[in-house]
mmCIF file of C-alpha atoms in Angstrom:
data_model
loop_
_atom_site.group_PDB
_atom_site.id
_atom_site.type_symbol
_atom_site.label_atom_id
_atom_site.label_comp_id
_atom_site.label_asym_id
_atom_site.label_seq_id
_atom_site.Cartn_x
_atom_site.Cartn_y
_atom_site.Cartn_z
ATOM 1 C CA MET A 1 15.814 -68.992 19.203
ATOM 2 C CA ARG A 2 19.126 -67.830 17.968
ATOM 3 C CA ARG A 3 19.367 -64.999 15.346
ATOM 4 C CA HIS A 4 21.902 -64.211 12.351
ATOM 5 C CA GLY A 5 22.731 -60.728 11.023
ATOM 6 C CA LEU A 6 22.014 -60.114 7.455
ATOM 7 C CA GLY A 7 24.676 -58.341 5.271
ATOM 8 C CA HIS A 8 26.089 -55.144 6.634
ATOM 9 C CA SER A 9 22.749 -54.365 8.016
ATOM 10 C CA ALA A 10 21.768 -53.875 11.461
ATOM 11 C CA VAL A 11 18.818 -56.564 10.933
ATOM 12 C CA ALA A 12 19.190 -60.052 12.591
ATOM 13 C CA VAL A 13 16.671 -62.911 11.986
ATOM 14 C CA THR A 14 15.583 -65.694 14.169
ATOM 15 C CA GLU A 15 16.527 -69.435 12.396
ATOM 16 C CA LEU A 16 13.027 -70.065 11.957
ATOM 17 C CA ALA A 17 10.930 -67.577 10.023
ATOM 18 C CA PHE A 18 7.039 -67.407 9.497
ATOM 19 C CA GLY A 19 6.088 -67.588 5.806
ATOM 20 C CA ALA A 20 2.540 -65.708 5.604
ATOM 21 C CA ALA A 21 1.322 -66.492 1.969
ATOM 22 C CA ALA A 22 -0.779 -69.290 3.918
ATOM 23 C CA ILE A 23 -2.526 -66.927 6.192
ATOM 24 C CA GLY A 24 -3.197 -64.710 2.782
ATOM 25 C CA ASN A 25 -5.597 -67.755 1.810
ATOM 26 C CA LEU A 26 -2.785 -69.780 -0.359
ATOM 27 C CA PHE A 27 -5.104 -72.342 -2.396
ATOM 28 C CA THR A 28 -7.328 -72.902 0.525
ATOM 29 C CA PRO A 29 -9.217 -70.276 3.075
ATOM 30 C CA VAL A 30 -7.948 -69.597 6.390
ATOM 31 C CA GLY A 31 -10.007 -67.780 9.010
ATOM 32 C CA ASP A 32 -8.997 -64.497 10.808
ATOM 33 C CA ALA A 33 -9.053 -66.385 14.009
ATOM 34 C CA GLN A 34 -6.851 -69.338 12.766
ATOM 35 C CA ALA A 35 -4.390 -66.697 11.247
ATOM 36 C CA GLU A 36 -3.903 -64.927 14.568
ATOM 37 C CA GLU A 37 -3.282 -68.488 16.204
ATOM 38 C CA ALA A 38 -0.775 -69.097 13.845
ATOM 39 C CA VAL A 39 1.080 -66.133 14.592
ATOM 40 C CA ASP A 40 0.492 -66.383 18.149
ATOM 41 C CA ALA A 41 1.931 -69.973 18.047
ATOM 42 C CA ALA A 42 4.853 -68.779 16.213
ATOM 43 C CA TRP A 43 5.599 -66.247 18.798
ATOM 44 C CA GLN A 44 5.548 -68.577 21.805
ATOM 45 C CA ALA A 45 7.806 -70.885 19.984
ATOM 46 C CA GLY A 46 10.408 -68.018 19.812
ATOM 47 C CA ILE A 47 9.836 -67.120 16.218
ATOM 48 C CA ARG A 48 10.476 -63.368 15.435
ATOM 49 C CA TYR A 49 11.014 -63.064 11.763
ATOM 50 C CA PHE A 50 7.677 -62.863 9.699
ATOM 51 C CA ASP A 51 7.562 -62.640 5.929
ATOM 52 C CA THR A 52 4.756 -61.458 3.862
ATOM 53 C CA ALA A 53 3.764 -59.496 0.487
ATOM 54 C CA PRO A 54 1.481 -57.500 -1.194
ATOM 55 C CA HIS A 55 0.872 -60.600 -3.615
ATOM 56 C CA TYR A 56 -0.329 -62.843 -0.899
ATOM 57 C CA GLY A 57 -3.715 -63.052 -0.841
ATOM 58 C CA LEU A 58 -4.128 -59.162 -2.857
ATOM 59 C CA GLY A 59 -3.056 -57.615 0.544
ATOM 60 C CA LEU A 60 -4.815 -60.185 3.025
ATOM 61 C CA SER A 61 -1.740 -61.563 4.301
ATOM 62 C CA GLU A 62 -0.095 -58.208 5.186
ATOM 63 C CA HIS A 63 -3.053 -56.856 6.896
ATOM 64 C CA ARG A 64 -3.432 -60.344 9.004
ATOM 65 C CA LEU A 65 -0.080 -60.075 9.842
ATOM 66 C CA GLY A 66 -0.162 -56.533 10.958
ATOM 67 C CA GLU A 67 -3.346 -57.247 12.878
ATOM 68 C CA ALA A 68 -1.892 -60.143 14.870
ATOM 69 C CA LEU A 69 1.416 -58.532 15.465
ATOM 70 C CA ARG A 70 -0.107 -55.305 16.541
ATOM 71 C CA GLY A 71 0.735 -54.673 20.503
ATOM 72 C CA ARG A 72 3.787 -56.858 20.503
ATOM 73 C CA PRO A 73 7.114 -55.047 21.237
ATOM 74 C CA ARG A 74 8.058 -53.417 17.739
ATOM 75 C CA ALA A 75 11.669 -53.786 18.498
ATOM 76 C CA GLU A 76 11.422 -57.602 19.129
ATOM 77 C CA TYR A 77 10.561 -58.636 15.641
ATOM 78 C CA VAL A 78 11.539 -58.612 12.096
ATOM 79 C CA LEU A 79 9.066 -58.213 9.571
ATOM 80 C CA SER A 80 9.550 -58.396 5.725
ATOM 81 C CA THR A 81 7.598 -57.669 2.602
ATOM 82 C CA LYS A 82 8.201 -57.108 -1.087
ATOM 83 C CA VAL A 83 7.676 -54.937 -3.988
ATOM 84 C CA GLY A 84 7.301 -55.343 -7.762
ATOM 85 C CA ARG A 85 3.545 -56.060 -8.146
ATOM 86 C CA ILE A 86 1.174 -52.888 -7.495
ATOM 87 C CA LEU A 87 -2.307 -53.612 -6.187
ATOM 88 C CA GLU A 88 -5.129 -51.864 -8.226
ATOM 89 C CA PRO A 89 -8.680 -51.756 -7.590
ATOM 90 C CA ALA A 90 -10.747 -54.112 -9.801
ATOM 91 C CA PRO A 91 -14.374 -52.852 -9.356
ATOM 92 C CA GLY A 92 -17.144 -55.208 -10.292
ATOM 93 C CA ALA A 93 -14.581 -57.747 -11.645
ATOM 94 C CA GLY A 94 -15.870 -60.533 -9.431
ATOM 95 C CA GLY A 95 -14.709 -64.166 -9.175
ATOM 96 C CA ASP A 96 -11.918 -65.247 -7.023
ATOM 97 C CA ASP A 97 -7.981 -64.981 -7.214
ATOM 98 C CA LEU A 98 -7.177 -68.669 -7.556
ATOM 99 C CA ALA A 99 -5.641 -68.458 -10.841
ATOM 100 C CA ASP A 100 -2.949 -66.718 -9.058
ATOM 101 C CA GLY A 101 -3.130 -69.334 -6.136
ATOM 102 C CA PHE A 102 -5.367 -67.282 -3.709
ATOM 103 C CA ALA A 103 -8.700 -68.033 -2.640
ATOM 104 C CA VAL A 104 -9.777 -64.186 -2.060
ATOM 105 C CA PRO A 105 -12.393 -62.400 -3.878
ATOM 106 C CA ALA A 106 -10.627 -60.726 -6.761
ATOM 107 C CA THR A 107 -10.965 -57.257 -5.812
ATOM 108 C CA HIS A 108 -7.598 -56.068 -7.406
ATOM 109 C CA ARG A 109 -5.396 -57.030 -9.979
ATOM 110 C CA ARG A 110 -1.894 -57.100 -9.850
ATOM 111 C CA ARG A 111 0.339 -54.859 -12.042
ATOM 112 C CA TRP A 112 4.020 -55.471 -12.473
ATOM 113 C CA ASP A 113 6.259 -52.229 -11.662
ATOM 114 C CA PHE A 114 9.970 -52.070 -10.783
ATOM 115 C CA SER A 115 10.091 -48.587 -11.148
ATOM 116 C CA ALA A 116 11.252 -46.157 -8.663
ATOM 117 C CA ALA A 117 7.835 -44.638 -8.260
ATOM 118 C CA GLY A 118 6.414 -48.133 -8.101
ATOM 119 C CA VAL A 119 8.536 -49.083 -5.120
ATOM 120 C CA ARG A 120 7.893 -45.798 -3.315
ATOM 121 C CA ARG A 121 4.213 -46.477 -3.977
ATOM 122 C CA SER A 122 4.336 -50.435 -3.272
ATOM 123 C CA ILE A 123 6.008 -49.922 0.493
ATOM 124 C CA GLU A 124 3.557 -47.002 1.412
ATOM 125 C CA GLU A 125 0.456 -49.333 0.455
ATOM 126 C CA SER A 126 2.155 -52.118 2.573
ATOM 127 C CA LEU A 127 3.085 -49.877 5.648
ATOM 128 C CA ALA A 128 -0.896 -48.677 5.387
ATOM 129 C CA ARG A 129 -2.117 -52.521 5.397
ATOM 130 C CA LEU A 130 0.602 -53.534 7.930
ATOM 131 C CA ASP A 131 -0.264 -50.345 10.040
ATOM 132 C CA LEU A 132 3.643 -49.905 10.403
ATOM 133 C CA ASP A 133 5.850 -46.666 10.393
ATOM 134 C CA ARG A 134 8.760 -48.693 9.280
ATOM 135 C CA ILE A 135 9.393 -52.237 7.352
ATOM 136 C CA ASP A 136 12.669 -54.167 8.319
ATOM 137 C CA ILE A 137 13.489 -55.793 4.904
ATOM 138 C CA VAL A 138 12.126 -55.283 1.674
ATOM 139 C CA TYR A 139 12.556 -57.899 -1.464
ATOM 140 C CA LEU A 140 12.281 -57.420 -4.955
ATOM 141 C CA HIS A 141 9.731 -60.032 -5.590
ATOM 142 C CA ASP A 142 10.400 -62.199 -8.379
ATOM 143 C CA PRO A 143 11.853 -59.806 -11.183
ATOM 144 C CA ASP A 144 12.483 -62.691 -13.420
ATOM 145 C CA ASP A 145 11.110 -60.985 -16.505
ATOM 146 C CA HIS A 146 12.019 -57.355 -15.389
ATOM 147 C CA ALA A 147 15.682 -57.818 -14.341
ATOM 148 C CA GLU A 148 17.117 -54.817 -15.818
ATOM 149 C CA GLN A 149 14.286 -52.250 -14.695
ATOM 150 C CA ALA A 150 14.748 -54.008 -11.234
ATOM 151 C CA LEU A 151 18.803 -53.393 -11.168
ATOM 152 C CA ASP A 152 18.455 -50.048 -12.925
ATOM 153 C CA GLN A 153 15.411 -48.361 -10.938
ATOM 154 C CA ALA A 154 13.961 -50.728 -8.265
ATOM 155 C CA TYR A 155 17.070 -51.520 -6.418
ATOM 156 C CA PRO A 156 18.439 -47.861 -6.366
ATOM 157 C CA GLU A 157 15.219 -46.624 -4.784
ATOM 158 C CA LEU A 158 15.430 -49.506 -2.233
ATOM 159 C CA HIS A 159 19.355 -48.192 -1.640
ATOM 160 C CA ARG A 160 17.902 -44.729 -0.900
ATOM 161 C CA LEU A 161 15.104 -46.011 1.330
ATOM 162 C CA ARG A 162 17.432 -48.035 3.428
ATOM 163 C CA ASP A 163 19.884 -44.768 3.630
ATOM 164 C CA GLU A 164 16.605 -42.799 4.795
ATOM 165 C CA GLY A 165 16.027 -45.350 7.483
ATOM 166 C CA VAL A 166 12.532 -46.423 6.253
ATOM 167 C CA LEU A 167 13.852 -49.891 5.496
ATOM 168 C CA GLY A 168 16.450 -51.851 7.704
ATOM 169 C CA ALA A 169 17.580 -54.044 4.904
ATOM 170 C CA ILE A 170 17.098 -54.697 1.412
ATOM 171 C CA GLY A 171 17.201 -57.851 -0.745
ATOM 172 C CA VAL A 172 15.605 -59.977 -3.925
ATOM 173 C CA GLY A 173 13.307 -62.984 -3.386
ATOM 174 C CA MET A 174 13.058 -65.537 -6.082
ATOM 175 C CA ASN A 175 12.519 -69.332 -7.159
ATOM 176 C CA GLN A 176 15.686 -69.342 -8.928
ATOM 177 C CA ALA A 177 19.224 -68.902 -8.109
ATOM 178 C CA GLU A 178 21.185 -67.329 -11.120
ATOM 179 C CA LEU A 179 19.512 -63.649 -11.138
ATOM 180 C CA PRO A 180 19.890 -63.320 -7.563
ATOM 181 C CA ALA A 181 23.555 -64.418 -8.025
ATOM 182 C CA ARG A 182 24.035 -61.319 -10.378
ATOM 183 C CA PHE A 183 22.459 -58.904 -7.763
ATOM 184 C CA VAL A 184 24.722 -60.069 -5.033
ATOM 185 C CA ARG A 185 28.023 -59.487 -7.426
ATOM 186 C CA GLU A 186 26.437 -56.096 -8.721
ATOM 187 C CA THR A 187 24.561 -54.208 -5.974
ATOM 188 C CA ASP A 188 24.790 -53.858 -1.988
ATOM 189 C CA ILE A 189 22.043 -55.828 -1.150
ATOM 190 C CA ASP A 190 22.031 -57.619 2.011
ATOM 191 C CA VAL A 191 19.974 -60.742 1.686
ATOM 192 C CA VAL A 192 18.499 -63.120 -0.558
ATOM 193 C CA LEU A 193 15.343 -64.854 -0.002
ATOM 194 C CA LEU A 194 15.852 -68.280 -1.907
ATOM 195 C CA ALA A 195 12.709 -70.282 -2.502
ATOM 196 C CA GLY A 196 13.344 -74.233 -3.379
ATOM 197 C CA ARG A 197 16.798 -74.299 -4.795
ATOM 198 C CA TYR A 198 18.640 -75.464 -1.533
ATOM 199 C CA SER A 199 17.020 -78.449 -0.345
ATOM 200 C CA LEU A 200 17.596 -81.878 0.561
ATOM 201 C CA LEU A 201 16.148 -82.469 -3.242
ATOM 202 C CA ASP A 202 17.477 -79.454 -4.776
ATOM 203 C CA GLN A 203 21.151 -77.788 -4.246
ATOM 204 C CA ARG A 204 21.146 -75.518 -7.447
ATOM 205 C CA GLY A 205 21.782 -72.540 -5.206
ATOM 206 C CA LEU A 206 25.119 -73.954 -4.428
ATOM 207 C CA ALA A 207 26.642 -73.728 -7.899
ATOM 208 C CA GLU A 208 27.180 -69.786 -7.563
ATOM 209 C CA LEU A 209 24.869 -67.813 -5.506
ATOM 210 C CA LEU A 210 25.765 -69.552 -2.098
ATOM 211 C CA PRO A 211 29.337 -69.205 -2.583
ATOM 212 C CA VAL A 212 29.294 -65.546 -3.966
ATOM 213 C CA ALA A 213 26.868 -64.689 -0.831
ATOM 214 C CA ALA A 214 29.189 -65.994 1.472
ATOM 215 C CA GLU A 215 32.250 -64.161 0.000
ATOM 216 C CA ARG A 216 30.144 -60.920 -0.171
ATOM 217 C CA GLY A 217 28.648 -61.310 3.339
ATOM 218 C CA VAL A 218 25.104 -61.150 2.182
ATOM 219 C CA GLY A 219 22.588 -63.435 4.169
ATOM 220 C CA LEU A 220 20.712 -66.194 3.051
ATOM 221 C CA VAL A 221 16.773 -67.004 4.003
ATOM 222 C CA VAL A 222 16.071 -70.204 2.459
ATOM 223 C CA GLY A 223 12.353 -71.009 1.886
ATOM 224 C CA GLY A 224 10.713 -73.932 0.023
ATOM 225 C CA VAL A 225 12.897 -76.552 2.031
ATOM 226 C CA PHE A 226 9.969 -78.921 1.855
ATOM 227 C CA ASN A 227 9.947 -78.174 -2.043
ATOM 228 C CA SER A 228 6.151 -77.481 -1.564
ATOM 229 C CA GLY A 229 5.069 -80.503 0.337
ATOM 230 C CA LEU A 230 7.346 -83.638 -0.864
ATOM 231 C CA LEU A 231 9.882 -83.418 2.135
ATOM 232 C CA ALA A 232 7.295 -82.836 4.530
ATOM 233 C CA ASP A 233 5.268 -86.066 3.602
ATOM 234 C CA PRO A 234 6.587 -87.919 0.701
ATOM 235 C CA ALA A 235 3.586 -90.169 -0.501
ATOM 236 C CA PRO A 236 1.914 -90.516 -4.025
ATOM 237 C CA GLY A 237 0.328 -87.386 -5.023
ATOM 238 C CA ALA A 238 2.870 -85.108 -2.993
ATOM 239 C CA THR A 239 3.722 -82.064 -4.738
ATOM 240 C CA PHE A 240 7.096 -80.494 -5.991
ATOM 241 C CA ASP A 241 7.392 -76.726 -6.564
ATOM 242 C CA TYR A 242 3.667 -76.976 -6.821
ATOM 243 C CA ALA A 243 2.965 -79.571 -9.454
ATOM 244 C CA ALA A 244 2.753 -83.524 -8.871
ATOM 245 C CA ALA A 245 6.173 -84.839 -7.958
ATOM 246 C CA PRO A 246 7.826 -86.963 -10.899
ATOM 247 C CA ALA A 247 8.161 -90.772 -9.786
ATOM 248 C CA GLU A 248 11.913 -90.351 -9.681
ATOM 249 C CA LEU A 249 11.796 -87.478 -7.077
ATOM 250 C CA LEU A 250 9.066 -89.459 -4.938
ATOM 251 C CA ALA A 251 11.651 -92.257 -4.698
ATOM 252 C CA ARG A 252 14.460 -90.427 -3.707
ATOM 253 C CA ALA A 253 12.207 -88.699 -1.129
ATOM 254 C CA LEU A 254 11.121 -91.899 0.087
ATOM 255 C CA ARG A 255 14.740 -92.977 0.540
ATOM 256 C CA LEU A 256 15.724 -89.862 2.427
ATOM 257 C CA LYS A 257 12.826 -90.476 4.562
ATOM 258 C CA ALA A 258 14.016 -94.173 5.206
ATOM 259 C CA VAL A 259 17.531 -92.986 6.229
ATOM 260 C CA CYS A 260 16.260 -90.278 8.389
ATOM 261 C CA GLU A 261 13.970 -92.675 10.343
ATOM 262 C CA ARG A 262 16.816 -95.279 10.795
ATOM 263 C CA HIS A 263 18.436 -92.532 12.956
ATOM 264 C CA GLY A 264 14.978 -91.579 14.735
ATOM 265 C CA VAL A 265 15.115 -88.337 12.705
ATOM 266 C CA PRO A 266 11.852 -87.144 11.066
ATOM 267 C CA LEU A 267 12.354 -86.086 7.429
ATOM 268 C CA ARG A 268 11.059 -82.694 7.985
ATOM 269 C CA ALA A 269 13.512 -82.171 10.680
ATOM 270 C CA ALA A 270 16.235 -83.124 8.751
ATOM 271 C CA ALA A 271 14.713 -80.530 6.084
ATOM 272 C CA LEU A 272 14.838 -77.800 8.348
ATOM 273 C CA ARG A 273 18.349 -78.227 9.393
ATOM 274 C CA PHE A 274 20.104 -79.167 6.227
ATOM 275 C CA PRO A 275 20.393 -75.352 4.818
ATOM 276 C CA PHE A 276 22.355 -74.394 8.215
ATOM 277 C CA GLY A 277 25.475 -76.680 7.038
ATOM 278 C CA HIS A 278 26.219 -73.365 4.589
ATOM 279 C CA PRO A 279 27.723 -70.427 6.413
ATOM 280 C CA ALA A 280 25.631 -67.761 4.127
ATOM 281 C CA VAL A 281 22.272 -69.295 5.433
ATOM 282 C CA ALA A 282 20.834 -67.051 8.155
ATOM 283 C CA SER A 283 17.140 -68.474 8.646
ATOM 284 C CA VAL A 284 14.846 -70.706 7.153
ATOM 285 C CA LEU A 285 11.406 -69.929 6.129
ATOM 286 C CA VAL A 286 8.395 -72.049 6.285
ATOM 287 C CA GLY A 287 4.869 -71.265 5.121
ATOM 288 C CA LEU A 288 2.384 -71.618 8.368
ATOM 289 C CA ARG A 289 -1.186 -71.764 8.180
ATOM 290 C CA SER A 290 -2.204 -72.987 11.896
ATOM 291 C CA ALA A 291 -0.796 -72.953 15.504
ATOM 292 C CA GLY A 292 -0.157 -76.738 15.011
ATOM 293 C CA GLN A 293 2.234 -75.971 12.211
ATOM 294 C CA ALA A 294 4.067 -73.449 13.503
ATOM 295 C CA GLU A 295 4.742 -75.653 17.076
ATOM 296 C CA ASP A 296 5.429 -78.605 14.669
ATOM 297 C CA ALA A 297 8.209 -76.230 12.609
ATOM 298 C CA ALA A 298 9.886 -74.945 15.911
ATOM 299 C CA ALA A 299 10.022 -78.562 17.438
ATOM 300 C CA MET A 300 11.382 -79.890 14.127
ATOM 301 C CA LEU A 301 14.171 -77.259 13.737
ATOM 302 C CA ARG A 302 15.108 -78.352 17.401
ATOM 303 C CA HIS A 303 15.083 -82.096 16.931
ATOM 304 C CA PRO A 304 18.504 -83.422 17.245
ATOM 305 C CA VAL A 305 20.182 -84.628 14.003
ATOM 306 C CA PRO A 306 23.333 -87.242 14.378
ATOM 307 C CA ASP A 307 26.279 -86.333 12.293
ATOM 308 C CA VAL A 308 26.127 -90.063 10.950
ATOM 309 C CA LEU A 309 22.579 -89.093 9.278
ATOM 310 C CA TRP A 310 24.583 -86.636 6.679
ATOM 311 C CA GLU A 311 27.112 -89.097 6.315
ATOM 312 C CA GLU A 312 24.771 -91.830 5.307
ATOM 313 C CA LEU A 313 23.084 -89.327 3.246
ATOM 314 C CA THR A 314 26.350 -89.043 1.246
ATOM 315 C CA ASP A 315 27.556 -92.480 1.165
ATOM 316 C CA GLN A 316 24.203 -93.506 -0.505
ATOM 317 C CA GLY A 317 24.080 -90.713 -3.098
ATOM 318 C CA LEU A 318 21.265 -89.042 -1.557
ATOM 319 C CA LEU A 319 23.471 -85.925 -1.162
ATOM 320 C CA PRO A 320 26.401 -84.931 -3.459
ATOM 321 C CA ALA A 321 29.850 -85.269 -2.558
ATOM 322 C CA GLY A 322 31.107 -81.881 -1.043
ATOM 323 C CA VAL A 323 27.810 -80.292 -0.094
ATOM 324 C CA PRO A 324 28.343 -78.736 3.453
ATOM 325 C CA THR A 325 26.201 -80.144 6.195
ATOM 326 C CA PRO A 326 25.415 -78.894 9.720
ATOM 327 C CA LEU A 327 28.922 -79.226 11.932
ATOM 328 C CA ASP A 328 30.877 -80.112 8.997
ATOM 329 C CA PRO A 329 34.524 -78.957 10.063
ATOM 330 C CA ARG A 330 34.771 -77.182 6.531
ATOM 331 C CA ASN A 331 32.508 -74.197 7.641
ATOM 332 C CA GLY A 332 32.497 -74.236 11.350
ATOM 333 C CA THR A 333 28.709 -73.995 11.861
ATOM 334 C CA GLU A 334 27.010 -75.241 14.838
ATOM 335 C CA GLU A 335 23.799 -77.058 15.440
ATOM 336 C CA PRO A 336 20.913 -74.361 16.032
ATOM 337 C CA SER A 337 19.740 -74.308 19.362
#
């Protein structure tokens, strides 16, 4: 599986990335064995970029990912985690963490912290959970309501840690495109993890973020290419951004699916391939909770997508005119191998 570099760093990521929120029991439980099997299948499929965060399952995702990768050649894979939420013990709290989306006991509580000291503490605790001595990429995680502290305190600390060699690359990870564009303009980050804002259904990232990232040489990792499920299997009851999909979006997704099927292409394959039309995109990140999902994602990324499919999507108004698509001669990209 091909790799692409991130910014001016030495870090290069595979075109498909393993999103480890699911093995942190996102919404529903996953057993230890199933989590390990998912990572094993991803490795066998050629995936060498794995993303996690303390937020995911109150540290469970980091712990499981560290366990599953233990014994594999450290130089062969890239691992990212995130800072901004400190986990503090909550003895006697009881109950579960489903209010925050994870089917785990509520053994800890999250505290927002984008201070320099908070960044150091978070990374030290992540290293312990992962059982590693370095982290390849660290993202500022969802600083939506903490932009100034993240810019003034957290980012400079990440920059220092990168200079010290503790981190290989630094960036910001968010579900919106506007604030990450500010980070690209005002800082020296290497990468943006953009979730849900550059997909077949939502191209808001193209308004500012992707062009400025390409201009400044910042890599984009695109998450949420299925928009939380609607583009994986559009059907009544499907979700968009983790809520019931509006009727008009469901209808649009079904039209996308029909065009894809006329060309013998699963909608999942087109959704995974679409972001690579833009030269700033280095990788697509997919949340995986089982070996079958890992194998399917790798197969879908490799599925041939003919040029005429993109042309028909544009002709039918399902993609806006001017949106770059794979093999578009304006950006010189090639189909992923």
